[in-house]
Amino acid sequence: MAGQGTPATALLAKRKVAHRTHPYDVSPEAPNYGALVAAALGVPAERVFKSLVTEVDGTLAVAVVPVAGELDLKALAAAVGGKRAAMADRTVAERTTGYVRGGISPLGQRKRLPTVLDGSALRHDTVYVSAGRRGLQLELAPQDLAALTDATTARIASA
């Protein structure tokens, strides 16, 4: 589709990775945004993943977890070999990734950050992540997502 290009979609095209884009219309200010995105796409919330920029022992990292669950900060810290994790400041997250909140993609970020993908992603043939802007999701194989982000896979989400 014309006008759909983002750094994330450009990376997928450059690497010739099979993917599909899915537009949706959900206000980023809506409560339970992730679940609403899943409903708008007509897919189970367990297949739609959010990218959360975090800080582990003073170093930024990205956690990719299903919108159906919550990030377990202790599990994330352990997965990256740290002691303490917290959510990163919104402004820092946006400046570092080059994306806005509600549209942060784990792919094509301005600065490549250590990434941890929740292990539940591997139970699905394809998963959905932000394409790099609000209103657009990418569908791709979780193995491709992990490879392109050099992600560690670990159980970092809690229901």
GROMACS .gro file of N, CA and C in nm:
model
  477
    1MET      N    1   0.083  -0.118   0.000
    1MET     CA    2   0.000   0.000   0.000
    1MET      C    3   0.088   0.125   0.000
    2ALA      N    4   0.052   0.221  -0.077
    2ALA     CA    5   0.129   0.345  -0.084
    2ALA      C    6   0.121   0.418   0.049
    3GLY      N    7   0.232   0.481   0.085
    3GLY     CA    8   0.233   0.561   0.208
    3GLY      C    9   0.245   0.480   0.336
    4GLN      N   10   0.270   0.350   0.325
    4GLN     CA   11   0.276   0.265   0.443
    4GLN      C   12   0.419   0.241   0.492
    5GLY      N   13   0.518   0.296   0.421
    5GLY     CA   14   0.657   0.268   0.455
    5GLY      C   15   0.700   0.324   0.589
    6THR      N   16   0.773   0.243   0.663
    6THR     CA   17   0.834   0.281   0.789
    6THR      C   18   0.973   0.217   0.792
    7PRO      N   19   1.059   0.257   0.883
    7PRO     CA   20   1.188   0.187   0.893
    7PRO      C   21   1.171   0.035   0.913
    8ALA      N   22   1.067  -0.006   0.984
    8ALA     CA   23   1.042  -0.149   1.006
    8ALA      C   24   1.007  -0.220   0.876
    9THR      N   25   0.916  -0.162   0.798
    9THR     CA   26   0.877  -0.226   0.671
    9THR      C   27   0.992  -0.222   0.572
   10ALA      N   28   1.072  -0.115   0.576
   10ALA     CA   29   1.189  -0.106   0.487
   10ALA      C   30   1.290  -0.216   0.519
   11LEU      N   31   1.311  -0.242   0.647
   11LEU     CA   32   1.403  -0.348   0.689
   11LEU      C   33   1.354  -0.484   0.638
   12LEU      N   34   1.225  -0.510   0.653
   12LEU     CA   35   1.170  -0.638   0.608
   12LEU      C   36   1.183  -0.654   0.457
   13ALA      N   37   1.158  -0.547   0.383
   13ALA     CA   38   1.171  -0.552   0.237
   13ALA      C   39   1.316  -0.574   0.197
   14LYS      N   40   1.407  -0.502   0.262
   14LYS     CA   41   1.551  -0.515   0.230
   14LYS      C   42   1.601  -0.656   0.255
   15ARG      N   43   1.555  -0.717   0.364
   15ARG     CA   44   1.599  -0.853   0.400
   15ARG      C   45   1.515  -0.962   0.332
   16LYS      N   46   1.415  -0.918   0.255
   16LYS     CA   47   1.325  -1.010   0.184
   16LYS      C   48   1.257  -1.110   0.278
   17VAL      N   49   1.206  -1.056   0.389
   17VAL     CA   50   1.136  -1.137   0.490
   17VAL      C   51   0.987  -1.134   0.461
   18ALA      N   52   0.925  -1.250   0.456
   18ALA     CA   53   0.781  -1.260   0.432
   18ALA      C   54   0.706  -1.191   0.546
   19HIS      N   55   0.614  -1.103   0.510
   19HIS     CA   56   0.534  -1.032   0.609
   19HIS      C   57   0.411  -0.974   0.541
   20ARG      N   58   0.316  -0.934   0.623
   20ARG     CA   59   0.196  -0.864   0.574
   20ARG      C   60   0.172  -0.745   0.665
   21THR      N   61   0.120  -0.637   0.607
   21THR     CA   62   0.083  -0.522   0.688
   21THR      C   63  -0.068  -0.523   0.707
   22HIS      N   64  -0.112  -0.475   0.823
   22HIS     CA   65  -0.254  -0.472   0.858
   22HIS      C   66  -0.287  -0.337   0.920
   23PRO      N   67  -0.359  -0.252   0.847
   23PRO     CA   68  -0.403  -0.126   0.907
   23PRO      C   69  -0.518  -0.149   1.005
   24TYR      N   70  -0.530  -0.060   1.101
   24TYR     CA   71  -0.641  -0.066   1.197
   24TYR      C   72  -0.670   0.075   1.244
   25ASP      N   73  -0.786   0.092   1.306
   25ASP     CA   74  -0.825   0.224   1.355
   25ASP      C   75  -0.866   0.214   1.501
   26VAL      N   76  -0.772   0.245   1.590
   26VAL     CA   77  -0.797   0.245   1.734
   26VAL      C   78  -0.725   0.367   1.790
   27SER      N   79  -0.790   0.442   1.876
   27SER     CA   80  -0.727   0.558   1.938
   27SER      C   81  -0.616   0.511   2.032
   28PRO      N   82  -0.495   0.568   2.020
   28PRO     CA   83  -0.386   0.528   2.109
   28PRO      C   84  -0.410   0.567   2.254
   29GLU      N   85  -0.508   0.653   2.277
   29GLU     CA   86  -0.541   0.694   2.413
   29GLU      C   87  -0.646   0.604   2.477
   30ALA      N   88  -0.701   0.510   2.399
   30ALA     CA   89  -0.806   0.421   2.450
   30ALA      C   90  -0.750   0.330   2.558
   31PRO      N   91  -0.828   0.308   2.664
   31PRO     CA   92  -0.784   0.210   2.764
   31PRO      C   93  -0.781   0.071   2.701
   32ASN      N   94  -0.686  -0.012   2.744
   32ASN     CA   95  -0.672  -0.147   2.693
   32ASN      C   96  -0.647  -0.147   2.542
   33TYR      N   97  -0.558  -0.056   2.500
   33TYR     CA   98  -0.526  -0.034   2.359
   33TYR      C   99  -0.491  -0.164   2.286
   34GLY      N  100  -0.403  -0.245   2.343
   34GLY     CA  101  -0.359  -0.368   2.276
   34GLY      C  102  -0.473  -0.463   2.247
   35ALA      N  103  -0.562  -0.481   2.343
   35ALA     CA  104  -0.676  -0.571   2.322
   35ALA      C  105  -0.768  -0.517   2.213
   36LEU      N  106  -0.782  -0.385   2.208
   36LEU     CA  107  -0.864  -0.323   2.104
   36LEU      C  108  -0.801  -0.340   1.966
   37VAL      N  109  -0.669  -0.333   1.959
   37VAL     CA  110  -0.599  -0.355   1.832
   37VAL      C  111  -0.623  -0.499   1.786
   38ALA      N  112  -0.608  -0.595   1.877
   38ALA     CA  113  -0.632  -0.735   1.843
   38ALA      C  114  -0.774  -0.755   1.792
   39ALA      N  115  -0.871  -0.695   1.860
   39ALA     CA  116  -1.010  -0.707   1.818
   39ALA      C  117  -1.031  -0.644   1.681
   40ALA      N  118  -0.969  -0.528   1.657
   40ALA     CA  119  -0.983  -0.462   1.527
   40ALA      C  120  -0.924  -0.545   1.414
   41LEU      N  121  -0.818  -0.620   1.446
   41LEU     CA  122  -0.755  -0.706   1.347
   41LEU      C  123  -0.826  -0.841   1.333
   42GLY      N  124  -0.911  -0.873   1.433
   42GLY     CA  125  -0.982  -1.001   1.430
   42GLY      C  126  -0.893  -1.120   1.462
   43VAL      N  127  -0.792  -1.099   1.547
   43VAL     CA  128  -0.701  -1.207   1.586
   43VAL      C  129  -0.696  -1.216   1.739
   44PRO      N  130  -0.662  -1.333   1.793
   44PRO     CA  131  -0.651  -1.347   1.938
   44PRO      C  132  -0.542  -1.256   1.995
   45ALA      N  133  -0.569  -1.199   2.110
   45ALA     CA  134  -0.475  -1.106   2.174
   45ALA      C  135  -0.340  -1.174   2.203
   46GLU      N  136  -0.338  -1.305   2.215
   46GLU     CA  137  -0.213  -1.378   2.241
   46GLU      C  138  -0.117  -1.371   2.123
   47ARG      N  139  -0.166  -1.333   2.004
   47ARG     CA  140  -0.081  -1.323   1.884
   47ARG      C  141  -0.036  -1.181   1.855
   48VAL      N  142  -0.087  -1.084   1.929
   48VAL     CA  143  -0.051  -0.944   1.909
   48VAL      C  144   0.045  -0.904   2.021
   49PHE      N  145   0.162  -0.853   1.982
   49PHE     CA  146   0.268  -0.823   2.078
   49PHE      C  147   0.296  -0.674   2.083
   50LYS      N  148   0.323  -0.626   2.205
   50LYS     CA  149   0.359  -0.486   2.225
   50LYS      C  150   0.509  -0.479   2.252
   51SER      N  151   0.569  -0.370   2.207
   51SER     CA  152   0.712  -0.346   2.227
   51SER      C  153   0.727  -0.242   2.336
   52LEU      N  154   0.788  -0.280   2.446
   52LEU     CA  155   0.804  -0.192   2.561
   52LEU      C  156   0.952  -0.161   2.581
   53VAL      N  157   0.984  -0.032   2.582
   53VAL     CA  158   1.122   0.008   2.607
   53VAL      C  159   1.140   0.017   2.758
   54THR      N  160   1.243  -0.051   2.804
   54THR     CA  161   1.268  -0.063   2.947
   54THR      C  162   1.412  -0.020   2.977
   55GLU      N  163   1.440  -0.013   3.105
   55GLU     CA  164   1.576   0.015   3.150
   55GLU      C  165   1.614  -0.094   3.248
   56VAL      N  166   1.720  -0.166   3.216
   56VAL     CA  167   1.769  -0.273   3.303
   56VAL      C  168   1.908  -0.233   3.352
   57ASP      N  169   1.918  -0.210   3.480
   57ASP     CA  170   2.045  -0.168   3.541
   57ASP      C  171   2.108  -0.052   3.465
   58GLY      N  172   2.025   0.045   3.424
   58GLY     CA  173   2.074   0.164   3.357
   58GLY      C  174   2.092   0.153   3.207
   59THR      N  175   2.064   0.036   3.148
   59THR     CA  176   2.079   0.016   3.004
   59THR      C  177   1.942  -0.009   2.943
   60LEU      N  178   1.914   0.058   2.832
   60LEU     CA  179   1.785   0.039   2.765
   60LEU      C  180   1.777  -0.098   2.699
   61ALA      N  181   1.657  -0.155   2.701
   61ALA     CA  182   1.629  -0.283   2.637
   61ALA      C  183   1.483  -0.281   2.592
   62VAL      N  184   1.450  -0.368   2.498
   62VAL     CA  185   1.314  -0.379   2.448
   62VAL      C  186   1.256  -0.514   2.491
   63ALA      N  187   1.137  -0.510   2.548
   63ALA     CA  188   1.063  -0.631   2.583
   63ALA      C  189   0.946  -0.642   2.487
   64VAL      N  190   0.930  -0.758   2.424
   64VAL     CA  191   0.820  -0.780   2.330
   64VAL      C  192   0.731  -0.887   2.391
   65VAL      N  193   0.612  -0.843   2.435
   65VAL     CA  194   0.522  -0.931   2.509
   65VAL      C  195   0.381  -0.924   2.451
   66PRO      N  196   0.301  -1.030   2.471
   66PRO     CA  197   0.163  -1.027   2.419
   66PRO      C  198   0.081  -0.918   2.487
   67VAL      N  199  -0.007  -0.856   2.410
   67VAL     CA  200  -0.094  -0.753   2.467
   67VAL      C  201  -0.190  -0.813   2.568
   68ALA      N  202  -0.209  -0.944   2.565
   68ALA     CA  203  -0.299  -1.012   2.657
   68ALA      C  204  -0.239  -1.023   2.797
   69GLY      N  205  -0.110  -0.998   2.813
   69GLY     CA  206  -0.046  -1.013   2.943
   69GLY      C  207   0.027  -0.887   2.984
   70GLU      N  208   0.103  -0.899   3.090
   70GLU     CA  209   0.182  -0.789   3.143
   70GLU      C  210   0.329  -0.829   3.143
   71LEU      N  211   0.416  -0.731   3.135
   71LEU     CA  212   0.559  -0.756   3.143
   71LEU      C  213   0.598  -0.786   3.287
   72ASP      N  214   0.671  -0.895   3.306
   72ASP     CA  215   0.726  -0.931   3.436
   72ASP      C  216   0.867  -0.871   3.440
   73LEU      N  217   0.883  -0.759   3.510
   73LEU     CA  218   1.009  -0.687   3.512
   73LEU      C  219   1.124  -0.769   3.571
   74LYS      N  220   1.095  -0.849   3.673
   74LYS     CA  221   1.199  -0.933   3.732
   74LYS      C  222   1.247  -1.037   3.632
   75ALA      N  223   1.155  -1.097   3.558
   75ALA     CA  224   1.192  -1.196   3.457
   75ALA      C  225   1.272  -1.132   3.345
   76LEU      N  226   1.235  -1.010   3.307
   76LEU     CA  227   1.309  -0.939   3.203
   76LEU      C  228   1.452  -0.913   3.250
   77ALA      N  229   1.467  -0.862   3.372
   77ALA     CA  230   1.601  -0.834   3.425
   77ALA      C  231   1.686  -0.961   3.422
   78ALA      N  232   1.629  -1.072   3.466
   78ALA     CA  233   1.702  -1.199   3.466
   78ALA      C  234   1.740  -1.241   3.324
   79ALA      N  235   1.651  -1.219   3.228
   79ALA     CA  236   1.674  -1.261   3.089
   79ALA      C  237   1.791  -1.187   3.025
   80VAL      N  238   1.816  -1.064   3.070
   80VAL     CA  239   1.928  -0.987   3.014
   80VAL      C  240   2.049  -0.983   3.108
   81GLY      N  241   2.043  -1.063   3.214
   81GLY     CA  242   2.156  -1.072   3.306
   81GLY      C  243   2.167  -0.954   3.401
   82GLY      N  244   2.053  -0.888   3.427
   82GLY     CA  245   2.053  -0.773   3.517
   82GLY      C  246   1.985  -0.805   3.648
   83LYS      N  247   1.981  -0.703   3.733
   83LYS     CA  248   1.919  -0.719   3.864
   83LYS      C  249   1.785  -0.648   3.875
   84ARG      N  250   1.774  -0.529   3.809
   84ARG     CA  251   1.654  -0.448   3.829
   84ARG      C  252   1.609  -0.389   3.695
   85ALA      N  253   1.480  -0.402   3.667
   85ALA     CA  254   1.424  -0.346   3.544
   85ALA      C  255   1.309  -0.252   3.578
   86ALA      N  256   1.291  -0.150   3.494
   86ALA     CA  257   1.181  -0.056   3.507
   86ALA      C  258   1.145  -0.008   3.367
   87MET      N  259   1.026   0.047   3.354
   87MET     CA  260   0.988   0.105   3.225
   87MET      C  261   1.074   0.229   3.201
   88ALA      N  262   1.115   0.247   3.075
   88ALA     CA  263   1.194   0.365   3.039
   88ALA      C  264   1.102   0.486   3.029
   89ASP      N  265   1.160   0.604   3.046
   89ASP     CA  266   1.087   0.728   3.028
   89ASP      C  267   1.036   0.735   2.884
   90ARG      N  268   0.913   0.780   2.868
   90ARG     CA  269   0.849   0.785   2.735
   90ARG      C  270   0.931   0.866   2.635
   91THR      N  271   0.979   0.981   2.675
   91THR     CA  272   1.058   1.066   2.586
   91THR      C  273   1.187   0.997   2.544
   92VAL      N  274   1.253   0.931   2.637
   92VAL     CA  275   1.376   0.857   2.607
   92VAL      C  276   1.345   0.743   2.510
   93ALA      N  277   1.235   0.672   2.535
   93ALA     CA  278   1.196   0.561   2.447
   93ALA      C  279   1.171   0.610   2.305
   94GLU      N  280   1.099   0.719   2.292
   94GLU     CA  281   1.067   0.771   2.159
   94GLU      C  282   1.193   0.823   2.089
   95ARG      N  283   1.276   0.895   2.160
   95ARG     CA  284   1.398   0.950   2.100
   95ARG      C  285   1.494   0.838   2.059
   96THR      N  286   1.507   0.735   2.141
   96THR     CA  287   1.600   0.627   2.113
   96THR      C  288   1.554   0.538   1.997
   97THR      N  289   1.425   0.508   1.993
   97THR     CA  290   1.375   0.418   1.888
   97THR      C  291   1.342   0.489   1.758
   98GLY      N  292   1.308   0.618   1.767
   98GLY     CA  293   1.264   0.691   1.649
   98GLY      C  294   1.116   0.674   1.620
   99TYR      N  295   1.045   0.611   1.711
   99TYR     CA  296   0.901   0.587   1.698
   99TYR      C  297   0.826   0.654   1.812
  100VAL      N  298   0.694   0.675   1.793
  100VAL     CA  299   0.612   0.732   1.898
  100VAL      C  300   0.540   0.622   1.977
  101ARG      N  301   0.507   0.652   2.102
  101ARG     CA  302   0.434   0.556   2.186
  101ARG      C  303   0.308   0.512   2.114
  102GLY      N  304   0.279   0.384   2.120
  102GLY     CA  305   0.164   0.329   2.048
  102GLY      C  306   0.202   0.287   1.907
  103GLY      N  307   0.327   0.317   1.868
  103GLY     CA  308   0.374   0.279   1.736
  103GLY      C  309   0.519   0.233   1.738
  104ILE      N  310   0.570   0.199   1.857
  104ILE     CA  311   0.709   0.154   1.867
  104ILE      C  312   0.719   0.011   1.816
  105SER      N  313   0.798  -0.006   1.712
  105SER     CA  314   0.822  -0.138   1.654
  105SER      C  315   0.952  -0.194   1.710
  106PRO      N  316   0.960  -0.326   1.726
  106PRO     CA  317   1.089  -0.384   1.765
  106PRO      C  318   1.188  -0.384   1.648
  107LEU      N  319   1.138  -0.356   1.527
  107LEU     CA  320   1.219  -0.359   1.406
  107LEU      C  321   1.251  -0.218   1.357
  108GLY      N  322   1.371  -0.200   1.303
  108GLY     CA  323   1.406  -0.074   1.240
  108GLY      C  324   1.420   0.044   1.334
  109GLN      N  325   1.457   0.018   1.457
  109GLN     CA  326   1.473   0.126   1.553
  109GLN      C  327   1.597   0.209   1.521
  110ARG      N  328   1.591   0.336   1.558
  110ARG     CA  329   1.702   0.429   1.533
  110ARG      C  330   1.831   0.376   1.597
  111LYS      N  331   1.821   0.329   1.721
  111LYS     CA  332   1.935   0.270   1.790
  111LYS      C  333   1.896   0.127   1.826
  112ARG      N  334   1.975   0.033   1.781
  112ARG     CA  335   1.942  -0.108   1.808
  112ARG      C  336   1.964  -0.138   1.957
  113LEU      N  337   1.858  -0.186   2.021
  113LEU     CA  338   1.862  -0.215   2.164
  113LEU      C  339   1.856  -0.365   2.187
  114PRO      N  340   1.913  -0.413   2.296
  114PRO     CA  341   1.895  -0.555   2.331
  114PRO      C  342   1.745  -0.582   2.341
  115THR      N  343   1.703  -0.694   2.284
  115THR     CA  344   1.561  -0.727   2.276
  115THR      C  345   1.534  -0.864   2.334
  116VAL      N  346   1.424  -0.874   2.411
  116VAL     CA  347   1.380  -1.003   2.465
  116VAL      C  348   1.239  -1.025   2.416
  117LEU      N  349   1.218  -1.137   2.348
  117LEU     CA  350   1.087  -1.176   2.297
  117LEU      C  351   1.028  -1.281   2.390
  118ASP      N  352   0.905  -1.258   2.434
  118ASP     CA  353   0.840  -1.357   2.520
  118ASP      C  354   0.830  -1.490   2.445
  119GLY      N  355   0.865  -1.597   2.515
  119GLY     CA  356   0.868  -1.729   2.455
  119GLY      C  357   0.735  -1.777   2.399
  120SER      N  358   0.624  -1.719   2.445
  120SER     CA  359   0.493  -1.760   2.394
  120SER      C  360   0.478  -1.732   2.244
  121ALA      N  361   0.558  -1.640   2.191
  121ALA     CA  362   0.550  -1.607   2.048
  121ALA      C  363   0.579  -1.729   1.962
  122LEU      N  364   0.666  -1.816   2.010
  122LEU     CA  365   0.707  -1.931   1.931
  122LEU      C  366   0.597  -2.037   1.916
  123ARG      N  367   0.488  -2.021   1.989
  123ARG     CA  368   0.375  -2.115   1.976
  123ARG      C  369   0.287  -2.083   1.855
  124HIS      N  370   0.313  -1.971   1.789
  124HIS     CA  371   0.229  -1.926   1.678
  124HIS      C  372   0.306  -1.930   1.547
  125ASP      N  373   0.234  -1.955   1.437
  125ASP     CA  374   0.297  -1.951   1.305
  125ASP      C  375   0.338  -1.809   1.270
  126THR      N  376   0.251  -1.712   1.303
  126THR     CA  377   0.282  -1.571   1.283
  126THR      C  378   0.236  -1.492   1.404
  127VAL      N  379   0.301  -1.378   1.425
  127VAL     CA  380   0.263  -1.285   1.531
  127VAL      C  381   0.251  -1.147   1.470
  128TYR      N  382   0.190  -1.057   1.546
  128TYR     CA  383   0.169  -0.919   1.503
  128TYR      C  384   0.247  -0.827   1.594
  129VAL      N  385   0.319  -0.732   1.534
  129VAL     CA  386   0.389  -0.628   1.609
  129VAL      C  387   0.366  -0.495   1.537
  130SER      N  388   0.391  -0.387   1.605
  130SER     CA  389   0.376  -0.257   1.542
  130SER      C  390   0.467  -0.245   1.421
  131ALA      N  391   0.416  -0.184   1.317
  131ALA     CA  392   0.494  -0.161   1.195
  131ALA      C  393   0.575  -0.032   1.206
  132GLY      N  394   0.563   0.039   1.317
  132GLY     CA  395   0.641   0.160   1.334
  132GLY      C  396   0.559   0.288   1.330
  133ARG      N  397   0.429   0.271   1.329
  133ARG     CA  398   0.342   0.387   1.344
  133ARG      C  399   0.205   0.340   1.391
  134ARG      N  400   0.137   0.430   1.458
  134ARG     CA  401   0.003   0.397   1.507
  134ARG      C  402  -0.086   0.365   1.389
  135GLY      N  403  -0.168   0.263   1.406
  135GLY     CA  404  -0.263   0.227   1.300
  135GLY      C  405  -0.211   0.128   1.199
  136LEU      N  406  -0.093   0.069   1.223
  136LEU     CA  407  -0.039  -0.028   1.128
  136LEU      C  408   0.039  -0.136   1.202
  137GLN      N  409   0.000  -0.260   1.179
  137GLN     CA  410   0.067  -0.376   1.239
  137GLN      C  411   0.135  -0.457   1.130
  138LEU      N  412   0.241  -0.528   1.170
  138LEU     CA  413   0.310  -0.623   1.083
  138LEU      C  414   0.278  -0.763   1.130
  139GLU      N  415   0.257  -0.852   1.037
  139GLU     CA  416   0.241  -0.994   1.067
  139GLU      C  417   0.360  -1.066   1.008
  140LEU      N  418   0.432  -1.141   1.091
  140LEU     CA  419   0.547  -1.215   1.045
  140LEU      C  420   0.573  -1.335   1.135
  141ALA      N  421   0.658  -1.424   1.090
  141ALA     CA  422   0.692  -1.541   1.170
  141ALA      C  423   0.773  -1.497   1.292
  142PRO      N  424   0.745  -1.554   1.409
  142PRO     CA  425   0.820  -1.514   1.529
  142PRO      C  426   0.969  -1.543   1.517
  143GLN      N  427   1.005  -1.648   1.443
  143GLN     CA  428   1.146  -1.679   1.423
  143GLN      C  429   1.216  -1.568   1.345
  144ASP      N  430   1.145  -1.510   1.247
  144ASP     CA  431   1.202  -1.398   1.171
  144ASP      C  432   1.216  -1.276   1.260
  145LEU      N  433   1.116  -1.250   1.342
  145LEU     CA  434   1.122  -1.137   1.436
  145LEU      C  435   1.243  -1.152   1.528
  146ALA      N  436   1.260  -1.270   1.584
  146ALA     CA  437   1.373  -1.295   1.675
  146ALA      C  438   1.507  -1.278   1.602
  147ALA      N  439   1.516  -1.330   1.480
  147ALA     CA  440   1.642  -1.321   1.405
  147ALA      C  441   1.675  -1.176   1.370
  148LEU      N  442   1.577  -1.100   1.325
  148LEU     CA  443   1.601  -0.962   1.282
  148LEU      C  444   1.635  -0.868   1.398
  149THR      N  445   1.592  -0.901   1.517
  149THR     CA  446   1.619  -0.816   1.634
  149THR      C  447   1.731  -0.874   1.722
  150ASP      N  448   1.786  -0.989   1.682
  150ASP     CA  449   1.884  -1.060   1.765
  150ASP      C  450   1.828  -1.082   1.905
  151ALA      N  451   1.700  -1.115   1.911
  151ALA     CA  452   1.630  -1.127   2.040
  151ALA      C  453   1.669  -1.253   2.115
  152THR      N  454   1.672  -1.237   2.245
  152THR     CA  455   1.676  -1.350   2.336
  152THR      C  456   1.529  -1.389   2.356
  153THR      N  457   1.501  -1.516   2.366
  153THR     CA  458   1.365  -1.561   2.391
  153THR      C  459   1.358  -1.612   2.535
  154ALA      N  460   1.262  -1.560   2.610
  154ALA     CA  461   1.246  -1.600   2.750
  154ALA      C  462   1.103  -1.574   2.792
  155ARG      N  463   1.061  -1.637   2.900
  155ARG     CA  464   0.928  -1.612   2.954
  155ARG      C  465   0.934  -1.482   3.035
  156ILE      N  466   0.885  -1.375   2.976
  156ILE     CA  467   0.891  -1.244   3.043
  156ILE      C  468   0.754  -1.183   3.063
  157ALA      N  469   0.651  -1.255   3.022
  157ALA     CA  470   0.513  -1.204   3.037
  157ALA      C  471   0.440  -1.284   3.142
  158SER      N  472   0.352  -1.215   3.214
  158SER     CA  473   0.263  -1.283   3.308
  158SER      C  474   0.119  -1.256   3.262
  159ALA      N  475   0.033  -1.349   3.288
  159ALA     CA  476  -0.106  -1.336   3.242
  159ALA      C  477  -0.183  -1.235   3.324
   0.00000   0.00000   0.00000
